[in-house]
PDB file of C-alpha atoms and ligand atoms in Angstrom:
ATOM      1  CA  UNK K1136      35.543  -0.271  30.692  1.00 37.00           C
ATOM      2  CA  UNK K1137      38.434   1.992  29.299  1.00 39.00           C
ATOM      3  CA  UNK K1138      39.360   5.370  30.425  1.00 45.00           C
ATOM      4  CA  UNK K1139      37.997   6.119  26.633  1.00 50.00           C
ATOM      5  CA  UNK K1140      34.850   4.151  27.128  1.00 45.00           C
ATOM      6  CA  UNK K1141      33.136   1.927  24.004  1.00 46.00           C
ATOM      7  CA  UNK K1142      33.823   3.539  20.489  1.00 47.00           C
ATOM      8  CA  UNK K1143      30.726   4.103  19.293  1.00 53.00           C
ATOM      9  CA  UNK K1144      30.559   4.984  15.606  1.00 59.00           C
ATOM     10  CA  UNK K1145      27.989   7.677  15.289  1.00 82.00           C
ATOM     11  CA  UNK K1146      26.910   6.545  11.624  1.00 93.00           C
ATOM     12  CA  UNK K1147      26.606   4.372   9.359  1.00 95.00           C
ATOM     13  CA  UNK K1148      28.247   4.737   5.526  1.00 96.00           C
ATOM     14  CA  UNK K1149      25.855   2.965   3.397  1.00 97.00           C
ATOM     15  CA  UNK K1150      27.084   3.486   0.126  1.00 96.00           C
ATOM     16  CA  UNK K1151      29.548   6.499  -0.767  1.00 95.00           C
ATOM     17  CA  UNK K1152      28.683   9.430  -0.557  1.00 96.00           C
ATOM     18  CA  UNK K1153      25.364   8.126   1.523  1.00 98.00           C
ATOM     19  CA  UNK K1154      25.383   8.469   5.234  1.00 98.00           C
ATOM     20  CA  UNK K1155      22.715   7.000   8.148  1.00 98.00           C
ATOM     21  CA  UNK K1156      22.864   8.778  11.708  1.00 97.00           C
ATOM     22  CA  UNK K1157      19.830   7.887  13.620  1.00 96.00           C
ATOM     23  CA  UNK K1158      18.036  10.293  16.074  1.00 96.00           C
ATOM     24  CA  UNK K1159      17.992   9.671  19.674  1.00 94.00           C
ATOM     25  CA  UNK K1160      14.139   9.265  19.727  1.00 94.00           C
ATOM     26  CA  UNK K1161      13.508   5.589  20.334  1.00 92.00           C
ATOM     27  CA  UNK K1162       9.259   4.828  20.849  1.00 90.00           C
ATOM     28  CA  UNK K1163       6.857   2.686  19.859  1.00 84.00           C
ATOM     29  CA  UNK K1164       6.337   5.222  16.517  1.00 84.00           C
ATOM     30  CA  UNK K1165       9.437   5.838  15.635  1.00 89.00           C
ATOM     31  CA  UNK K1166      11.009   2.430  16.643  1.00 89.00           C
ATOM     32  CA  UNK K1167      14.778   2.381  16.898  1.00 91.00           C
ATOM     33  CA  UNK K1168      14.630   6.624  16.408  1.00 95.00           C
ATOM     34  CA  UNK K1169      14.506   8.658  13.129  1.00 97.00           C
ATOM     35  CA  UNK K1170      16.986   8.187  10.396  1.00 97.00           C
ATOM     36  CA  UNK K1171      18.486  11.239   9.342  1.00 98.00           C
ATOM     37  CA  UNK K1172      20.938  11.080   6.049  1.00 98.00           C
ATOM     38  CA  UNK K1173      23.588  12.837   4.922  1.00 98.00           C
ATOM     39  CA  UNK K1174      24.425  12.928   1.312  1.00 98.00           C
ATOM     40  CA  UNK K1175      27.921  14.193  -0.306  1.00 98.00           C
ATOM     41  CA  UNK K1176      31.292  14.868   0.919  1.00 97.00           C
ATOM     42  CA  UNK K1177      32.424  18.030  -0.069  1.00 97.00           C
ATOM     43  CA  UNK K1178      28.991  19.808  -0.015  1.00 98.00           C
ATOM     44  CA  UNK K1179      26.781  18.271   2.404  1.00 98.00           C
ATOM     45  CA  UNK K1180      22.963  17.738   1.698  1.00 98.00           C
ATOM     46  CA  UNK K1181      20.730  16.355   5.415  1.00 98.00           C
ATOM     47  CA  UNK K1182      17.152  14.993   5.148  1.00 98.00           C
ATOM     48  CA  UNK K1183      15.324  14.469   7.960  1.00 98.00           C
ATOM     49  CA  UNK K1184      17.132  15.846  10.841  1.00 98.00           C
ATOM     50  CA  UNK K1185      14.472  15.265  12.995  1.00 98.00           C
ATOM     51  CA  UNK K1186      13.345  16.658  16.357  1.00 97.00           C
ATOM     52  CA  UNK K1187      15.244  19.315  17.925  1.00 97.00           C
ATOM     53  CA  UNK K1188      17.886  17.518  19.984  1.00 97.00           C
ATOM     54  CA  UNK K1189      21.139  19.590  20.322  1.00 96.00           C
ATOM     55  CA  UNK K1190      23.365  15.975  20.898  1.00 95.00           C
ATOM     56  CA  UNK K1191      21.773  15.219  17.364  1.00 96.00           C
ATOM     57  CA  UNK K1192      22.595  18.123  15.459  1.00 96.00           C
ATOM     58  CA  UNK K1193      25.664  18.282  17.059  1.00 96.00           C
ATOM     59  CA  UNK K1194      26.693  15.194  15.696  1.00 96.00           C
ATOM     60  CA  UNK K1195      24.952  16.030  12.455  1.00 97.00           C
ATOM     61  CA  UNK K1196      27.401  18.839  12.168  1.00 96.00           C
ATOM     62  CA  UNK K1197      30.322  16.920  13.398  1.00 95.00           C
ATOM     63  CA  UNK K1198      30.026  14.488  11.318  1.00 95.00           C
ATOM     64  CA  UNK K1199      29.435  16.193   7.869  1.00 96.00           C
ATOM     65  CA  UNK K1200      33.224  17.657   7.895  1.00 95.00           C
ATOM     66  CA  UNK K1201      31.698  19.816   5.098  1.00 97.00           C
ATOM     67  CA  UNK K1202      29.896  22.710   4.426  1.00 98.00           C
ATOM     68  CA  UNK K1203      26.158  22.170   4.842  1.00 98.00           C
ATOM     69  CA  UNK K1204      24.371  23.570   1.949  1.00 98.00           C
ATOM     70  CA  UNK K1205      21.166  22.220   2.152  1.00 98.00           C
ATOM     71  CA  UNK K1206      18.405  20.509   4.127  1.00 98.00           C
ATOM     72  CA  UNK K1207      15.494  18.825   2.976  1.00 98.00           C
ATOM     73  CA  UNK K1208      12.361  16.878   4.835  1.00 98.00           C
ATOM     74  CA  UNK K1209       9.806  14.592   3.596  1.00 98.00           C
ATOM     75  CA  UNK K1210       7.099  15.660   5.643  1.00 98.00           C
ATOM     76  CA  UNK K1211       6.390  17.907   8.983  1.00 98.00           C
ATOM     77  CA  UNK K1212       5.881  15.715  11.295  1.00 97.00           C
ATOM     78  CA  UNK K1213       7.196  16.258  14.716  1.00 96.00           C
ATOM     79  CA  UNK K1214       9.744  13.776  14.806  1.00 97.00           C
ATOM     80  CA  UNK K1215      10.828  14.335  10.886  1.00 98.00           C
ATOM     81  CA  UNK K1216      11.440  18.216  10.515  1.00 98.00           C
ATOM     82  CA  UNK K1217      11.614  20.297  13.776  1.00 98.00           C
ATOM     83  CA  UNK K1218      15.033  20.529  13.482  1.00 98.00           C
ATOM     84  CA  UNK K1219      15.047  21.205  10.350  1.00 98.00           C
ATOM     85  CA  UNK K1220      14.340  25.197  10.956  1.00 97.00           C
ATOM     86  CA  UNK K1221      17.635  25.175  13.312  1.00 97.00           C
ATOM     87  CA  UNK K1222      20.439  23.644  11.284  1.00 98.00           C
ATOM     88  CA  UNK K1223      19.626  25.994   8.622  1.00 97.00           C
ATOM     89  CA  UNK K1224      19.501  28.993  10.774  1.00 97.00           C
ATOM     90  CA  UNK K1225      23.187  27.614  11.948  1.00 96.00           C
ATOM     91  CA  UNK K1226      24.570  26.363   8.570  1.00 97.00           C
ATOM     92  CA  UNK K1227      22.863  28.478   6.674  1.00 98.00           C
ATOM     93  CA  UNK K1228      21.475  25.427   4.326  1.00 98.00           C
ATOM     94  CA  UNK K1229      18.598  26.483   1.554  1.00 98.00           C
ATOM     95  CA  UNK K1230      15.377  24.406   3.220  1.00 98.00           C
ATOM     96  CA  UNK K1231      13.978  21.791   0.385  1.00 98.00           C
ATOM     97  CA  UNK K1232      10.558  20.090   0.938  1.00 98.00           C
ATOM     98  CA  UNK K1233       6.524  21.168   0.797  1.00 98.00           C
ATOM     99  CA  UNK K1234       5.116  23.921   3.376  1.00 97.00           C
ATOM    100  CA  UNK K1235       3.329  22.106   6.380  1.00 97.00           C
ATOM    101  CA  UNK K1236      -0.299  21.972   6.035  1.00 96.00           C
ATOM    102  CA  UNK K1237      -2.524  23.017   8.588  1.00 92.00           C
ATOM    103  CA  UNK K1238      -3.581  20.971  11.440  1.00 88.00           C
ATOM    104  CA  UNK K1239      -2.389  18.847  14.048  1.00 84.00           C
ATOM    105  CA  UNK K1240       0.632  17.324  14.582  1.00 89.00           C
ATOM    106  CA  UNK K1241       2.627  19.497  11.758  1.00 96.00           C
ATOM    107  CA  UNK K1242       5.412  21.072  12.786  1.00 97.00           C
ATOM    108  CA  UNK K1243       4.588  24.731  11.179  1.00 96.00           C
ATOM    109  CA  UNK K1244       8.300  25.983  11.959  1.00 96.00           C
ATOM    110  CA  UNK K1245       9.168  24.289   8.838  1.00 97.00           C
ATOM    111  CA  UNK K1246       8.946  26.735   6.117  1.00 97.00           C
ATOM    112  CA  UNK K1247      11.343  26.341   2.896  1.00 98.00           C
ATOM    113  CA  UNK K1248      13.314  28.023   0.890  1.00 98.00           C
ATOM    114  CA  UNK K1249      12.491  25.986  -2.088  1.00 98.00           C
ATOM    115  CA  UNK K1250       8.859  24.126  -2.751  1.00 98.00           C
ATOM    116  CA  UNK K1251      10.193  20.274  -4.145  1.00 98.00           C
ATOM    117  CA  UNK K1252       6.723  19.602  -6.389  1.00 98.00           C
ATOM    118  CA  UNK K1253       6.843  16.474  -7.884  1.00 98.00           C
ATOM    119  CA  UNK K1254       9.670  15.887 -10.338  1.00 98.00           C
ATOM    120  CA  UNK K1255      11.750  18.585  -8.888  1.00 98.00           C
ATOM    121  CA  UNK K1256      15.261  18.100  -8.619  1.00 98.00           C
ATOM    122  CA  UNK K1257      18.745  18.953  -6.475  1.00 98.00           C
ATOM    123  CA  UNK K1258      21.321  19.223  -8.769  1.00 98.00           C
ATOM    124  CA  UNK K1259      24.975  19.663  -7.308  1.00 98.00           C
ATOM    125  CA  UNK K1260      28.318  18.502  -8.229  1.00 97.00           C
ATOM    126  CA  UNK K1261      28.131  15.322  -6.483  1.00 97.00           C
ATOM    127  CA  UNK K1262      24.892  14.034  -6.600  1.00 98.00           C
ATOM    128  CA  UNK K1263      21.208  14.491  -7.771  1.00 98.00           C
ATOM    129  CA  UNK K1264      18.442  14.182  -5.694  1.00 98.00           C
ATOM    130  CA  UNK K1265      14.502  14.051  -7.395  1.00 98.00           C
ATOM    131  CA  UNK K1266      11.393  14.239  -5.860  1.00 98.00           C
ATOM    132  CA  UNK K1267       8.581  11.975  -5.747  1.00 98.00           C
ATOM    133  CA  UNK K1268       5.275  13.423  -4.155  1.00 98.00           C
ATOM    134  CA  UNK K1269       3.674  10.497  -2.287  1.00 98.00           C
ATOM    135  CA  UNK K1270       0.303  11.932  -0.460  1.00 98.00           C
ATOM    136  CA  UNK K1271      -1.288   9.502   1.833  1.00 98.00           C
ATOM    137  CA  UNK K1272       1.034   9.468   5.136  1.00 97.00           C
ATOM    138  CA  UNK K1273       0.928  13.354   5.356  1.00 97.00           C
ATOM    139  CA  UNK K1274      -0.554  15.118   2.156  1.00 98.00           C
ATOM    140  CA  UNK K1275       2.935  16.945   1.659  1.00 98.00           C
ATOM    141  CA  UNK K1276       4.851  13.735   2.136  1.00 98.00           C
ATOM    142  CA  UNK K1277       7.854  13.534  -0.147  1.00 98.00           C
ATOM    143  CA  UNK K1278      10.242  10.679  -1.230  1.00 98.00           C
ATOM    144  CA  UNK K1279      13.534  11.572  -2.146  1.00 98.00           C
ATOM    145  CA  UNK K1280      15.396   9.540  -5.362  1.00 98.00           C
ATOM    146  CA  UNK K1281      19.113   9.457  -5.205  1.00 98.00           C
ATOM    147  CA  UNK K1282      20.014   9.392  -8.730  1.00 98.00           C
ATOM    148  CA  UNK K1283      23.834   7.061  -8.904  1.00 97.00           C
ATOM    149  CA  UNK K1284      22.414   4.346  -6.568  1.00 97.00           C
ATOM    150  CA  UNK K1285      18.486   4.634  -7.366  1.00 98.00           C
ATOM    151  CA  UNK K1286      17.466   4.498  -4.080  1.00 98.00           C
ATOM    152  CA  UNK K1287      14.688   6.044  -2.620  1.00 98.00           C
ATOM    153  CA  UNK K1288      14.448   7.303   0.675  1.00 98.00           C
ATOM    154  CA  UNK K1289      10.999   7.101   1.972  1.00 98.00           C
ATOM    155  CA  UNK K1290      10.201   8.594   5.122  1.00 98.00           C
ATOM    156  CA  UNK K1291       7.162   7.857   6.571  1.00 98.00           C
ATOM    157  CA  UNK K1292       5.792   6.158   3.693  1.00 98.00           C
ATOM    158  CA  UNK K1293       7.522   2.766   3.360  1.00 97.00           C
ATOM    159  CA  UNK K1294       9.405   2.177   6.839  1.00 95.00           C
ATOM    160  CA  UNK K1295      11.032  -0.749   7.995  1.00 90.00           C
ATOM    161  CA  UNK K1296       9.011  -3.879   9.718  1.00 82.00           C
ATOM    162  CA  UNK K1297       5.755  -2.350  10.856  1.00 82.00           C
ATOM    163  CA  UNK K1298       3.131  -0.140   8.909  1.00 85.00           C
ATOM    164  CA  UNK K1299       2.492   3.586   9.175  1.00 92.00           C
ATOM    165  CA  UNK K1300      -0.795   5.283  10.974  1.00 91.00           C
ATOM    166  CA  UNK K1301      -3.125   6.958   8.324  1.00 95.00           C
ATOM    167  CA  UNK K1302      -4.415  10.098  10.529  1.00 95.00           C
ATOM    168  CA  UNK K1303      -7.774  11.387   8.748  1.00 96.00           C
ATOM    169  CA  UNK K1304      -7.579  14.122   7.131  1.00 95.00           C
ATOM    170  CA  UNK K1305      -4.319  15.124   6.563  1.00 97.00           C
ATOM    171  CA  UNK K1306      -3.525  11.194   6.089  1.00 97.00           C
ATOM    172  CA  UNK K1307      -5.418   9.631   3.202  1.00 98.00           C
ATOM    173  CA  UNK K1308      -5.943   5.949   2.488  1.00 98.00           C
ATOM    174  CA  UNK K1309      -6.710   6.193  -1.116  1.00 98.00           C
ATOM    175  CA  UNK K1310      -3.570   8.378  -2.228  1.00 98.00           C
ATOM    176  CA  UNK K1311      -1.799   6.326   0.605  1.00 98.00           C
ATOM    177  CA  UNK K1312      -1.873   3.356  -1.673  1.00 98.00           C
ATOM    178  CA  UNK K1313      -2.257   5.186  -4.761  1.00 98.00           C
ATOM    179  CA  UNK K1314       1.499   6.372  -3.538  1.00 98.00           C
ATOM    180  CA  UNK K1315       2.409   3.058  -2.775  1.00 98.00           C
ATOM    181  CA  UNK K1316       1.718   1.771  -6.194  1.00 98.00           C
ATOM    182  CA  UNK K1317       3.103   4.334  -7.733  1.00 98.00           C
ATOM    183  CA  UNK K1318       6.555   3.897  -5.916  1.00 98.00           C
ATOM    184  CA  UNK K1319       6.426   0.618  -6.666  1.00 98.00           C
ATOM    185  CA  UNK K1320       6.483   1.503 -10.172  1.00 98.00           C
ATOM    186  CA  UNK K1321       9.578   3.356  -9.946  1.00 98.00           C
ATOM    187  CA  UNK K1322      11.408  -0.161  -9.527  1.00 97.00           C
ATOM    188  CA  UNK K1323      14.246   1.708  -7.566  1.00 98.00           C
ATOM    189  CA  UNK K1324      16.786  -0.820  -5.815  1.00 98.00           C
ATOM    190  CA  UNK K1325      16.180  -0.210  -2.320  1.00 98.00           C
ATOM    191  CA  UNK K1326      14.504   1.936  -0.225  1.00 98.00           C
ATOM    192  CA  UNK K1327      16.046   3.656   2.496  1.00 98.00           C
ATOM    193  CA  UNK K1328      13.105   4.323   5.130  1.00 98.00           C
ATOM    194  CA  UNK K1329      12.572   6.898   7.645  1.00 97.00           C
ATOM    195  CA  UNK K1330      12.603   4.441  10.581  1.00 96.00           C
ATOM    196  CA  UNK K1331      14.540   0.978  10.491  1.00 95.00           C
ATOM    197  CA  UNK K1332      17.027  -0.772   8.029  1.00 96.00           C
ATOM    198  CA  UNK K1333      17.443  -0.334   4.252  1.00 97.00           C
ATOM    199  CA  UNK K1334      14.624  -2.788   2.293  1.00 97.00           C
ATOM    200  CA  UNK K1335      16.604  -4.541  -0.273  1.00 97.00           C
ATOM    201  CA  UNK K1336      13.370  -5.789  -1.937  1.00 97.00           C
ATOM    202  CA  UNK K1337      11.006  -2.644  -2.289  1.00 97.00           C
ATOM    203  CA  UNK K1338       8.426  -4.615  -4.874  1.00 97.00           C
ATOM    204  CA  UNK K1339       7.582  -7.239  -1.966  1.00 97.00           C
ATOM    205  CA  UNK K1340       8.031  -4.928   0.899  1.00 96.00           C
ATOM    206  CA  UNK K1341       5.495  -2.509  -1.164  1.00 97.00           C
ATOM    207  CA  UNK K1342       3.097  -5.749  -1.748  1.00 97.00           C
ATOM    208  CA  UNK K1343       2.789  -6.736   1.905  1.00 96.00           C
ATOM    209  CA  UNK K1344       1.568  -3.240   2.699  1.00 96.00           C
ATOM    210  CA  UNK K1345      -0.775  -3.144   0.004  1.00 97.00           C
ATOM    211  CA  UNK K1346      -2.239  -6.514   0.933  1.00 96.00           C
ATOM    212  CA  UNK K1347      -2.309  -5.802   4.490  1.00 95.00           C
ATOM    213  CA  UNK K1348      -4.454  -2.644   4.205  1.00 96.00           C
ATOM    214  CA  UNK K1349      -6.454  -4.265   1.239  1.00 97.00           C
ATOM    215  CA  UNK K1350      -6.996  -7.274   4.004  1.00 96.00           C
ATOM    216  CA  UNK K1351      -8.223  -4.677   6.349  1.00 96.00           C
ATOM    217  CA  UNK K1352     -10.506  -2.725   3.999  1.00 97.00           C
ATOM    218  CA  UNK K1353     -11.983  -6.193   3.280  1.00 97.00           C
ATOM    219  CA  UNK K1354     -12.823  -6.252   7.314  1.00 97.00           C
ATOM    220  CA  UNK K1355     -13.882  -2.990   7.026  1.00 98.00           C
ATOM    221  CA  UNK K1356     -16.497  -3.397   4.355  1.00 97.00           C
ATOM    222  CA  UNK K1357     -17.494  -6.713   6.137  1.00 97.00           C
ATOM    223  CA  UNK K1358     -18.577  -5.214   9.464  1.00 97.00           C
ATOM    224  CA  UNK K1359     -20.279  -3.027   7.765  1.00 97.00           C
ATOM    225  CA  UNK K1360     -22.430  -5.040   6.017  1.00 97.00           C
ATOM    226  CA  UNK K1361     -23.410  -7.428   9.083  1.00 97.00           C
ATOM    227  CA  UNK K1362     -23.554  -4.379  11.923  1.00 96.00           C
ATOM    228  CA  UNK K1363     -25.332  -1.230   9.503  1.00 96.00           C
ATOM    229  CA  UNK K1364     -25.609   2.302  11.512  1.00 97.00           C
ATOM    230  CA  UNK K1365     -22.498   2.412  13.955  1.00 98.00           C
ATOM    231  CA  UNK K1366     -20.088   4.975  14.815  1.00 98.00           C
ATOM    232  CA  UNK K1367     -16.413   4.575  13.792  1.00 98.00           C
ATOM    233  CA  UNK K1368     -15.611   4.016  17.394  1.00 97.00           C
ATOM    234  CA  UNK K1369     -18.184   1.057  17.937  1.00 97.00           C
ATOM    235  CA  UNK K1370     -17.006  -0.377  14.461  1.00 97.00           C
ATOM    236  CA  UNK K1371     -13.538  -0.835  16.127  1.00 97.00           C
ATOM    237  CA  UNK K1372     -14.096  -4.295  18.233  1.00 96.00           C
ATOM    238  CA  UNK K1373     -15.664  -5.488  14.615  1.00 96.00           C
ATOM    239  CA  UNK K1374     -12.232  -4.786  12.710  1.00 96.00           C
ATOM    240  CA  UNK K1375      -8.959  -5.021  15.278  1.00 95.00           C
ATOM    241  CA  UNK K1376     -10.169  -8.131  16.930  1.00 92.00           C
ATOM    242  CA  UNK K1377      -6.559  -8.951  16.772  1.00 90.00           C
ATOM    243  CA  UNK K1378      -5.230  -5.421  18.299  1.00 91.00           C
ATOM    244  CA  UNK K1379      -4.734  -4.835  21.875  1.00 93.00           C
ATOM    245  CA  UNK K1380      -7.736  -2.363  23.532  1.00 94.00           C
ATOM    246  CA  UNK K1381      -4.969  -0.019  24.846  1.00 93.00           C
ATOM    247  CA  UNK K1382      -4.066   0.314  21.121  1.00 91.00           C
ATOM    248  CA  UNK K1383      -8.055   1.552  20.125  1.00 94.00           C
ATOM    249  CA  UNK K1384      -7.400   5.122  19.687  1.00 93.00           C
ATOM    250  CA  UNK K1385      -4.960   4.781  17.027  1.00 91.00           C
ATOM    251  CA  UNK K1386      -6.999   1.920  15.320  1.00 94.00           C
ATOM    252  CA  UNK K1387      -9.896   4.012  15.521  1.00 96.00           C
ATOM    253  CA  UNK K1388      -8.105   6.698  13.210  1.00 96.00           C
ATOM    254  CA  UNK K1389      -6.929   4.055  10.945  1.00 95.00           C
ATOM    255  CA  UNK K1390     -10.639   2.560  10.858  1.00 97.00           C
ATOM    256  CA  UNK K1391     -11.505   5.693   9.651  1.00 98.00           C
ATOM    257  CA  UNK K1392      -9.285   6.299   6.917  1.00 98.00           C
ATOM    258  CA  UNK K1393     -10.460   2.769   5.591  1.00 98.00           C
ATOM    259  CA  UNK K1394     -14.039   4.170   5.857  1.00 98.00           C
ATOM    260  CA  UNK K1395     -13.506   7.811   3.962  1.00 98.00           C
ATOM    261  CA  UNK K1396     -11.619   5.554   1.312  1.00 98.00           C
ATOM    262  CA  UNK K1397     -14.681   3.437   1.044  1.00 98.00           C
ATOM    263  CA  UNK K1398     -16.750   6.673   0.815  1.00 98.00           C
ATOM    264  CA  UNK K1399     -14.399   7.973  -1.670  1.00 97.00           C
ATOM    265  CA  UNK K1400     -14.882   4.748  -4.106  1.00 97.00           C
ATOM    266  CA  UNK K1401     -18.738   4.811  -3.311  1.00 97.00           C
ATOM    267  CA  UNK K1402     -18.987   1.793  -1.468  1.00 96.00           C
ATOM    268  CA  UNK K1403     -19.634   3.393   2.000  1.00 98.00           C
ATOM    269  CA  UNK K1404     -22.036   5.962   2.721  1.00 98.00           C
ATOM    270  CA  UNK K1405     -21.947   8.194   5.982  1.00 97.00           C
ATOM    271  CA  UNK K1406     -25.090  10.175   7.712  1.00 95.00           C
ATOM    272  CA  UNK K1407     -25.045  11.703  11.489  1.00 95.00           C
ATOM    273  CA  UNK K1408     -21.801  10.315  11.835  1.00 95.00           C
ATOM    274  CA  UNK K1409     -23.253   6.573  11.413  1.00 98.00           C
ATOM    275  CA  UNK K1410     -21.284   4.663   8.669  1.00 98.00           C
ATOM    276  CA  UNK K1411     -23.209   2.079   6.217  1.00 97.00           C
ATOM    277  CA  UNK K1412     -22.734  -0.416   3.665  1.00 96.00           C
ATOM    278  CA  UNK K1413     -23.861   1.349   0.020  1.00 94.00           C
TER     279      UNK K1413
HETATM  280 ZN1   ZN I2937       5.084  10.888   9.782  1.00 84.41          ZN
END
């Protein structure tokens, strides 16, 4: 070891004008940490700052050796937006994304300046920025396309070698893939997640997920039929035979936003909490 120590670099150019800084948060969710971006040089556009971690925004400020005009999220989750509320107050960035629903797990300091619908754009000098609503991960989830490079930056929705939780009700199965589908539709070049490395092949990345779920709805309806009139939790032994017990919680939420789906295309039916085959 130096009297400097390592040189760390604390980003990562991707393309120009396209930077990746990743948020101390390391954990099982969020794997290596949350990927926060910078776009521009001279004007200085952050999605995703994440959590509220000073070292973070810190180096989020350091870093952007320009003004910092605005800051957008693609959802209010906790490890997504928190921060988001902060750099503005400090920077005095407009706030770009959709108002945090109600209910757990949404972080309701996150309140913008500007509502991104579907379709709604960031023009500046620089760069343009569109948004693509994509429900199913968090109802007011929002990808971001980067106009010059086509890639989109998915948050929560497509991330990097595992697969999101769908958390009934704000989190919906149905639009989930509905989403998916429809971002794979948009044929964009890569897709710049909210956790992990940049997918250079979205249309396969996009195809595994759908299968996977579709593979899991397939369990789904097939416990169902062979075990009629159990609870979501007893159904759970019958469709993560493969997932570890201290992992049951979580794939009890997921079971159940395979079963509201199923309700949802009328091939489930629900009564006292007791789920059957329709
Ligand atoms: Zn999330």
């Amino acid at each position: 070891m130096t009297a400097f120590g390592p040189i760390m670099e604390p980003f990562t150019q991707l393309r120009p004008g396209i930077r990746r800084l990743v948020a101390p948060n390391p954990s099982m969710m969020t794997g290596p940490g949350t990927n926060t971006y910078l776009f521009g040089n001279e004007e200085v556009a952050v999605l995703d700052p994440g959590p509220v971690i000073e070292s973070h925004l810190e180096t989020i400020r350091e870093i952007a050796g320009a003004p910092i005009r605005w800051v957008l999220v693609t959802h209010t989750h906790p490890d997504h937006s928190p921060a988001a509320a902060d750099l503005a107050r400090a920077t005095g960035a407009e706030l770009l994304g959709m108002p945090a629903p109600e209910g757990q797990h949404q972080d309701m300091t996150f309140v913008p300046d500007r509502i991104m619908e579907d379709g709604d754009r960031l023009e500046t000098s620089e760069f343009v920025i569109e948004a693509i609503h994509t429900p199913g991960h968090a109802s007011n989830h929002v990808c971001y396309r980067h106009e010059a490079s086509d890639w989109l930056f998915t948050g929560d929705h497509v991330i990097d070698g595992s697969t999101v939780v769908i958390d009934p009700p704000d989190g919906n199965m149905k639009q989930y893939i509905e989403s998916l589908r429809r971002v794979r539709n948009l044929e964009c070049k890569a897709l710049a997640p909210g956790h992990g490395e940049i997918i250079h092949d979205p249309e396969r990345a996009i195809d595994w997920i759908v299968d996977h779920r579709l593979e899991r709805e397939a369990k789904v309806d097939a416990a169902l039929t062979a075990n009629p009139g159990l609870t979501t939790r007893e159904l759970v032994p019958y469709v993560y035979k493969d997932v570890d017990k201290k992992l049951y919680g979580w794939a009890e939420r997921s079971l159940l936003a395979h079963l509201i789906k199923l309700e949802e295309d009328a091939t489930a039916v629900r009564g006292d909490g007791l789920w059957f085959a329709n």
